[in-house]
Amino acid sequence: MKQQIYLDYAATTPVYPEIIEIMAQSLSFTGTFGNPASSGHSFGKQAKQQVEQARQDVATLIGATSDEIIWTSGATESNNLALKGVTERYSHLGKHIITSQIEHKAILDSCAKLETLGFDVTYLKPEPNTGIITPESVQNAIRPDTILISLMMVNNEIGTITDIKSIGSLAKQNNIFFHVDAAQAAGKLPIDVHTLNIDLLSLSAHKVYGPKGIGALYVNHQKTFEIEPQIHGGGHEQGCRSGTLATHQIVGMGEAFKIARVNLETEQKRLKRLQHKLFDGLNRLTEIVLNGEPNQSVSNYLNLSFTEDHSFILINAIKTIAAVSSGSACNSGKAGASHVLLAIGRTEHTANNAIRFSFGKYTTEDDIDHLLHYLKYVKENTNVIVFN
């Protein structure tokens, strides 16, 4: 059987071959396998140099300085560290948090935990159909005891972009900590954390063609504050996150973020053409509804609900030929409609008939043509079977 077409880049991306090669060099005895914290010999010093170069490469992509980057195991840990680290340290300033109904589960579950500890969380409702979180809704939710605002830059299911710059200005004006989950934004959108007035920003390597199991948290050093560590045992990473650093994964993330700086704009244009091609082809073939805002979204995602009778036949056909998602990868093992689609006003039936297509580096026009050709064949033959 021919390998499926991979259209699930939002879940994870393959690691570039050149990155795999660089990572391997940090594992062997002839490479930089040493512990970066072992500063008393050359093995440790060489590993530390690699770690610090990667730190600089990650910082450069988001307009930060290298000392503002804290290594973590991924965006989920970064989100936990940001939310719990700020609220635990500064709960005496206020116990109100603002987030939205369509955040990643790492945010929603962390907020649920904080609620059990006495924090009050406002979950902003997005605009119907589009999933946009407006600055006005944030402004209206701010209270005297608001300590933290946490919103994602790009939604991981529908690809909508949040107006982070306007919300960052609101947070700064009101002296509120501002955290941004940028796991799905890095490498897709230009990011300058200081211009956007972001205090904390979560990043992941495996969404940007780097390895799984490594991420980072940006912590704004232009603003004097500290976060309470959630992992103890050695005081690594400026005391924010203890544990021996995984040099090979860090090097992989650094290289991935360095590569991401190249051709960002041209790649978005290429993927936009593929996105339009698939949407137009499916729209001619069957009845679909777009989930998201086409004019305020990244090109990498296309989330559609299939509304025609017997749509399950086409949905199953899509899943036969292509690797796609029915929601976020973090929920793939759980039954039920997407919380994001329900929040933007979709019925449970419409949400359950949704597919998230996500495109990336290795997606080609031939892939889209092949998928559409196969679905047309299925559709034509299904009509004969179902209606005759």
Coordinates of C-alpha atoms in Angstrom, one line a residue:
M1 CA 0.0 0.0 0.0
K2 CA 1.3 3.5 -0.9
Q3 CA 2.3 5.6 2.1
Q4 CA -0.3 8.1 3.3
I5 CA 0.0 11.7 2.3
Y6 CA 1.2 13.5 5.4
L7 CA -1.1 16.5 6.2
D8 CA -0.7 16.6 10.0
Y9 CA 2.2 19.1 10.4
A10 CA 0.3 20.8 13.3
A11 CA 0.7 17.6 15.3
T12 CA 4.4 17.3 14.6
T13 CA 7.0 17.8 11.9
P14 CA 9.7 15.5 10.6
V15 CA 13.3 16.5 11.7
Y16 CA 15.4 17.8 8.8
P17 CA 18.2 15.3 7.8
E18 CA 20.9 17.9 8.5
I19 CA 19.6 18.5 12.0
I20 CA 19.6 14.7 12.7
E21 CA 23.2 14.7 11.7
I22 CA 24.1 17.6 13.9
M23 CA 22.3 16.0 16.8
A24 CA 24.1 12.7 16.4
Q25 CA 27.4 14.6 16.8
S26 CA 26.4 15.5 20.3
L27 CA 25.9 11.9 21.4
S28 CA 29.1 10.1 20.6
F29 CA 32.5 10.0 22.4
T30 CA 34.1 11.8 19.5
G31 CA 31.4 14.5 19.6
T32 CA 30.1 16.9 22.2
F33 CA 28.6 14.3 24.5
G34 CA 29.7 16.0 27.8
N35 CA 27.5 17.4 30.5
P36 CA 27.1 21.2 29.8
A37 CA 27.2 21.8 33.6
S38 CA 30.6 20.1 33.9
S39 CA 32.7 23.2 33.5
G40 CA 35.9 21.7 34.9
H41 CA 37.0 20.0 31.6
S42 CA 36.9 20.4 27.9
F43 CA 34.1 17.8 27.3
G44 CA 31.7 19.9 29.4
K45 CA 32.9 23.2 28.1
Q46 CA 32.4 22.1 24.4
A47 CA 28.9 20.9 25.2
K48 CA 28.1 24.2 26.9
Q49 CA 29.3 26.1 23.9
Q50 CA 26.9 24.1 21.7
V51 CA 24.0 24.8 24.2
E52 CA 24.7 28.5 24.3
Q53 CA 24.9 28.8 20.5
A54 CA 21.5 27.1 20.3
R55 CA 20.2 29.4 22.9
Q56 CA 21.2 32.4 20.8
D57 CA 19.7 30.9 17.6
V58 CA 16.3 30.4 19.4
A59 CA 16.5 33.9 20.8
T60 CA 17.3 35.5 17.5
L61 CA 14.1 34.1 15.9
I62 CA 11.9 35.8 18.4
G63 CA 13.8 39.0 18.9
A64 CA 15.1 38.1 22.4
T65 CA 18.5 37.9 24.0
S66 CA 20.1 34.6 24.8
D67 CA 19.9 35.0 28.5
E68 CA 16.1 35.3 28.2
I69 CA 15.8 31.7 27.0
I70 CA 15.1 28.9 29.5
W71 CA 15.3 25.3 28.2
T72 CA 12.3 23.0 28.9
S73 CA 11.1 19.6 27.7
G74 CA 8.6 21.3 25.4
A75 CA 5.8 23.9 25.1
T76 CA 3.6 22.0 27.6
E77 CA 6.2 22.3 30.3
S78 CA 6.9 25.9 29.3
N79 CA 3.2 26.7 29.6
N80 CA 3.1 25.1 33.0
L81 CA 6.2 26.8 34.2
A82 CA 4.9 30.2 33.0
L83 CA 1.4 30.0 34.5
K84 CA 2.3 28.3 37.8
G85 CA 5.6 30.0 38.1
V86 CA 4.2 33.5 37.9
T87 CA 1.0 32.9 39.9
E88 CA 2.8 31.1 42.7
R89 CA 5.4 33.8 43.1
Y90 CA 3.0 36.8 42.8
S91 CA -0.3 35.6 44.2
H92 CA -0.1 38.4 46.7
L93 CA -0.6 40.9 43.9
G94 CA -3.9 39.3 42.6
K95 CA -5.5 35.9 41.9
H96 CA -7.3 36.6 38.6
I97 CA -6.2 35.1 35.3
I98 CA -7.5 35.8 31.8
T99 CA -7.3 33.1 29.1
S100 CA -9.6 31.8 26.4
Q101 CA -11.9 28.8 25.8
I102 CA -9.8 27.7 22.8
E103 CA -6.4 27.4 24.4
H104 CA -4.2 24.3 24.3
K105 CA -5.0 21.8 27.0
A106 CA -1.6 22.6 28.7
I107 CA -3.1 26.1 29.4
L108 CA -6.6 25.0 30.2
D109 CA -5.6 22.2 32.5
S110 CA -3.0 24.4 34.3
C111 CA -5.7 27.0 34.8
A112 CA -8.1 24.3 36.2
K113 CA -5.4 23.3 38.7
L114 CA -4.8 27.0 39.7
E115 CA -8.6 27.3 40.3
T116 CA -8.3 24.6 42.9
L117 CA -5.7 26.7 44.6
G118 CA -8.0 29.7 44.9
F119 CA -7.4 31.5 41.6
D120 CA -10.3 32.9 39.6
V121 CA -10.0 32.4 35.8
T122 CA -11.9 34.2 33.1
Y123 CA -12.2 32.1 29.9
L124 CA -12.8 34.5 27.0
K125 CA -15.3 33.3 24.4
P126 CA -14.0 33.7 20.9
E127 CA -15.9 35.3 18.1
P128 CA -18.4 32.9 16.5
N129 CA -17.1 30.8 13.5
T130 CA -13.7 32.6 13.3
G131 CA -12.2 31.9 16.8
I132 CA -10.8 35.4 17.0
I133 CA -10.0 36.6 20.6
T134 CA -10.4 40.4 20.4
P135 CA -8.4 43.0 22.4
E136 CA -11.8 44.4 23.4
S137 CA -12.8 41.2 25.1
V138 CA -9.5 41.2 27.0
Q139 CA -10.0 44.8 28.0
N140 CA -13.5 44.1 29.3
A141 CA -12.2 41.2 31.4
I142 CA -9.4 43.0 33.2
R143 CA -9.9 43.6 36.9
P144 CA -7.9 45.3 39.6
D145 CA -6.7 41.8 40.8
T146 CA -5.8 40.5 37.3
I147 CA -2.3 39.1 37.6
L148 CA -1.8 37.2 34.3
I149 CA -3.1 37.1 30.7
S150 CA -2.3 33.9 28.8
L151 CA -3.3 33.6 25.1
M152 CA -1.9 31.6 22.1
M153 CA -0.6 33.5 19.1
V154 CA -1.8 30.9 16.6
N155 CA -4.6 28.5 17.4
N156 CA -3.4 24.9 17.0
E157 CA -6.7 23.6 15.5
I158 CA -8.0 26.4 13.3
G159 CA -4.9 28.5 12.7
T160 CA -6.4 31.9 13.6
I161 CA -4.0 34.6 14.7
T162 CA -4.5 36.6 17.9
D163 CA -3.7 40.3 18.0
I164 CA -0.9 39.8 20.4
K165 CA 0.5 43.3 19.9
S166 CA -2.7 45.1 21.0
I167 CA -3.2 42.7 23.9
G168 CA 0.4 43.1 25.0
S169 CA -0.1 46.9 25.1
L170 CA -3.1 46.4 27.3
A171 CA -1.2 44.1 29.6
K172 CA 1.7 46.6 29.9
Q173 CA -0.7 49.6 30.6
N174 CA -2.3 47.6 33.4
N175 CA 0.9 46.1 34.8
I176 CA -0.3 42.6 34.1
F177 CA 2.0 39.7 33.2
F178 CA 1.5 38.6 29.6
H179 CA 2.2 35.0 28.6
V180 CA 1.9 33.8 25.0
D181 CA 1.9 30.2 23.7
A182 CA 3.8 30.5 20.4
A183 CA 4.3 26.8 19.7
Q184 CA 2.3 27.0 16.5
A185 CA 3.5 30.5 15.6
A186 CA 7.3 30.2 15.6
G187 CA 8.6 29.7 12.0
K188 CA 5.3 30.8 10.6
L189 CA 5.0 34.4 11.8
P190 CA 7.6 37.1 12.5
I191 CA 7.9 37.5 16.3
D192 CA 9.6 40.3 18.2
V193 CA 8.8 39.7 21.9
H194 CA 9.9 43.2 23.1
T195 CA 7.9 45.0 20.4
L196 CA 4.9 42.9 21.3
N197 CA 5.3 43.5 25.0
I198 CA 5.4 39.8 25.9
D199 CA 6.7 38.8 29.3
L200 CA 6.7 35.0 28.8
L201 CA 6.6 33.0 25.6
S202 CA 6.4 29.2 25.1
L203 CA 8.2 27.4 22.2
S204 CA 8.5 23.9 20.9
A205 CA 11.1 22.3 18.6
H206 CA 9.0 19.6 17.1
K207 CA 6.6 22.0 15.4
V208 CA 9.5 23.6 13.6
Y209 CA 11.3 20.5 12.1
G210 CA 13.3 19.9 15.3
P211 CA 13.2 17.0 17.7
K212 CA 10.5 16.1 20.2
G213 CA 11.1 16.5 23.9
I214 CA 12.7 19.9 23.9
G215 CA 11.3 23.4 24.1
A216 CA 12.0 26.8 25.7
L217 CA 10.4 29.5 27.7
Y218 CA 11.3 33.1 27.0
V219 CA 11.4 35.3 30.1
N220 CA 11.5 39.0 29.6
H221 CA 14.6 40.4 31.3
Q222 CA 13.7 44.0 30.5
K223 CA 11.0 43.6 33.2
T224 CA 12.3 42.7 36.7
F225 CA 10.4 39.6 37.9
E226 CA 11.1 36.0 38.9
I227 CA 9.2 32.8 38.3
E228 CA 8.8 30.1 40.9
P229 CA 10.6 26.9 39.6
Q230 CA 8.4 23.8 39.2
I231 CA 11.3 21.3 38.9
H232 CA 13.9 21.4 41.7
G233 CA 17.3 19.7 41.9
G234 CA 20.4 21.7 41.1
G235 CA 19.2 25.2 40.1
H236 CA 20.0 24.9 36.4
E237 CA 18.7 27.4 33.9
Q238 CA 19.1 30.5 36.1
G239 CA 17.3 28.6 38.9
C240 CA 14.1 28.3 36.8
R241 CA 14.4 24.7 35.7
S242 CA 16.7 22.0 37.2
G243 CA 18.0 19.0 35.3
T244 CA 20.9 18.0 33.1
L245 CA 20.5 19.6 29.7
A246 CA 19.9 17.3 26.7
T247 CA 22.6 18.7 24.5
H248 CA 21.6 16.8 21.4
Q249 CA 18.0 18.0 21.6
I250 CA 19.0 21.6 22.4
V251 CA 21.4 21.6 19.4
G252 CA 18.6 20.3 17.2
M253 CA 16.2 23.0 18.4
G254 CA 18.7 25.7 17.8
E255 CA 19.4 24.5 14.3
A256 CA 15.7 24.2 13.5
F257 CA 15.1 27.8 14.7
K258 CA 18.1 29.0 12.7
I259 CA 16.7 27.4 9.5
A260 CA 13.2 28.8 10.3
R261 CA 14.5 32.3 9.8
V262 CA 15.1 31.6 6.1
N263 CA 12.3 31.8 3.6
L264 CA 9.5 32.3 6.2
E265 CA 7.5 34.6 4.0
T266 CA 8.0 32.7 0.8
E267 CA 7.0 29.4 2.5
Q268 CA 3.8 31.0 3.8
K269 CA 2.9 32.1 0.3
R270 CA 3.6 28.6 -1.1
L271 CA 1.4 27.0 1.5
K272 CA -1.4 29.5 1.0
R273 CA -1.6 28.3 -2.6
L274 CA -1.9 24.7 -1.5
Q275 CA -4.5 25.7 1.1
H276 CA -6.6 27.4 -1.5
K277 CA -6.2 24.6 -3.9
L278 CA -7.5 22.0 -1.4
F279 CA -10.3 24.2 -0.2
D280 CA -11.5 25.0 -3.7
G281 CA -11.3 21.4 -4.8
L282 CA -13.2 20.1 -1.7
N283 CA -15.8 23.0 -2.1
R284 CA -16.6 21.8 -5.6
L285 CA -16.8 18.2 -4.5
T286 CA -19.0 18.4 -1.4
E287 CA -20.6 20.7 1.2
I288 CA -18.1 22.1 3.6
V289 CA -17.9 24.8 6.3
L290 CA -14.6 26.6 7.1
N291 CA -13.7 26.7 10.8
G292 CA -11.6 29.8 11.3
E293 CA -10.9 33.2 9.8
P294 CA -9.3 33.1 6.4
N295 CA -8.0 36.7 6.6
Q296 CA -6.4 36.4 10.0
S297 CA -4.7 33.0 10.0
V298 CA -1.5 31.2 9.0
S299 CA -1.4 29.3 5.8
N300 CA -0.4 26.0 7.4
Y301 CA -3.9 25.0 8.5
L302 CA -7.2 24.3 7.0
N303 CA -10.0 23.1 9.3
L304 CA -13.2 22.1 7.6
S305 CA -16.5 20.5 8.7
F306 CA -18.2 18.3 6.1
T307 CA -22.0 18.9 6.2
E308 CA -23.4 16.9 3.3
D309 CA -25.4 13.7 3.9
H310 CA -23.2 10.6 4.2
S311 CA -20.2 12.9 4.8
F312 CA -18.6 10.1 6.9
I313 CA -17.9 8.3 3.7
L314 CA -15.6 11.1 2.4
I315 CA -14.1 11.7 5.9
N316 CA -13.2 8.0 6.1
A317 CA -11.8 8.2 2.5
I318 CA -9.6 11.2 3.5
K319 CA -8.3 9.3 6.5
T320 CA -7.5 6.3 4.3
I321 CA -5.3 8.2 2.0
A322 CA -4.0 11.1 4.1
A323 CA -2.6 11.5 7.7
V324 CA -4.9 14.2 9.1
S325 CA -6.4 15.1 12.4
S326 CA -9.9 15.4 13.8
G327 CA -8.6 17.8 16.4
S328 CA -5.5 18.6 18.5
A329 CA -2.9 15.9 18.9
C330 CA -3.1 16.3 22.7
N331 CA -6.7 15.1 22.5
S332 CA -6.3 12.4 19.9
G333 CA -6.8 9.6 22.4
K334 CA -10.1 11.0 23.7
A335 CA -13.5 10.7 22.2
G336 CA -15.7 13.8 21.8
A337 CA -15.9 16.9 19.8
S338 CA -13.1 19.5 19.7
H339 CA -13.5 22.0 22.5
V340 CA -12.2 24.7 20.1
L341 CA -14.9 24.0 17.5
L342 CA -17.6 23.9 20.2
A343 CA -16.4 27.2 21.5
I344 CA -16.6 29.0 18.2
G345 CA -20.3 27.9 17.9
R346 CA -20.2 24.6 16.0
T347 CA -22.8 22.0 16.9
E348 CA -21.4 18.7 18.3
H349 CA -22.4 17.0 15.0
T350 CA -20.6 19.6 12.9
A351 CA -17.6 19.5 15.1
N352 CA -17.5 15.7 14.9
N353 CA -17.4 15.9 11.1
A354 CA -14.4 18.2 11.1
I355 CA -11.0 17.5 9.6
R356 CA -7.8 19.6 10.3
F357 CA -5.4 19.5 7.3
S358 CA -2.0 21.0 8.1
F359 CA 0.7 21.6 5.5
G360 CA 4.4 21.8 5.7
K361 CA 7.8 21.7 4.1
Y362 CA 7.2 18.4 2.2
T363 CA 3.6 19.1 1.1
T364 CA 3.4 19.4 -2.7
E365 CA 0.7 20.2 -5.3
D366 CA 0.9 16.6 -6.4
D367 CA -0.2 15.6 -2.9
I368 CA -3.2 17.8 -3.1
D369 CA -4.1 16.7 -6.6
H370 CA -3.8 13.1 -5.7
L371 CA -6.0 13.5 -2.6
L372 CA -8.7 15.4 -4.6
H373 CA -8.6 12.9 -7.5
Y374 CA -9.1 10.0 -5.0
L375 CA -12.0 11.8 -3.2
K376 CA -13.7 12.5 -6.6
Y377 CA -13.5 8.9 -7.5
V378 CA -15.0 7.9 -4.1
K379 CA -17.7 10.5 -4.4
E380 CA -18.8 9.4 -7.8
N381 CA -18.9 5.7 -6.9
T382 CA -20.6 6.5 -3.5
N383 CA -23.4 8.3 -5.3
V384 CA -24.2 5.2 -7.3
I385 CA -24.1 2.9 -4.2
V386 CA -26.1 5.2 -1.8
F387 CA -28.7 6.7 -4.0
N388 CA -29.5 3.9 -6.5

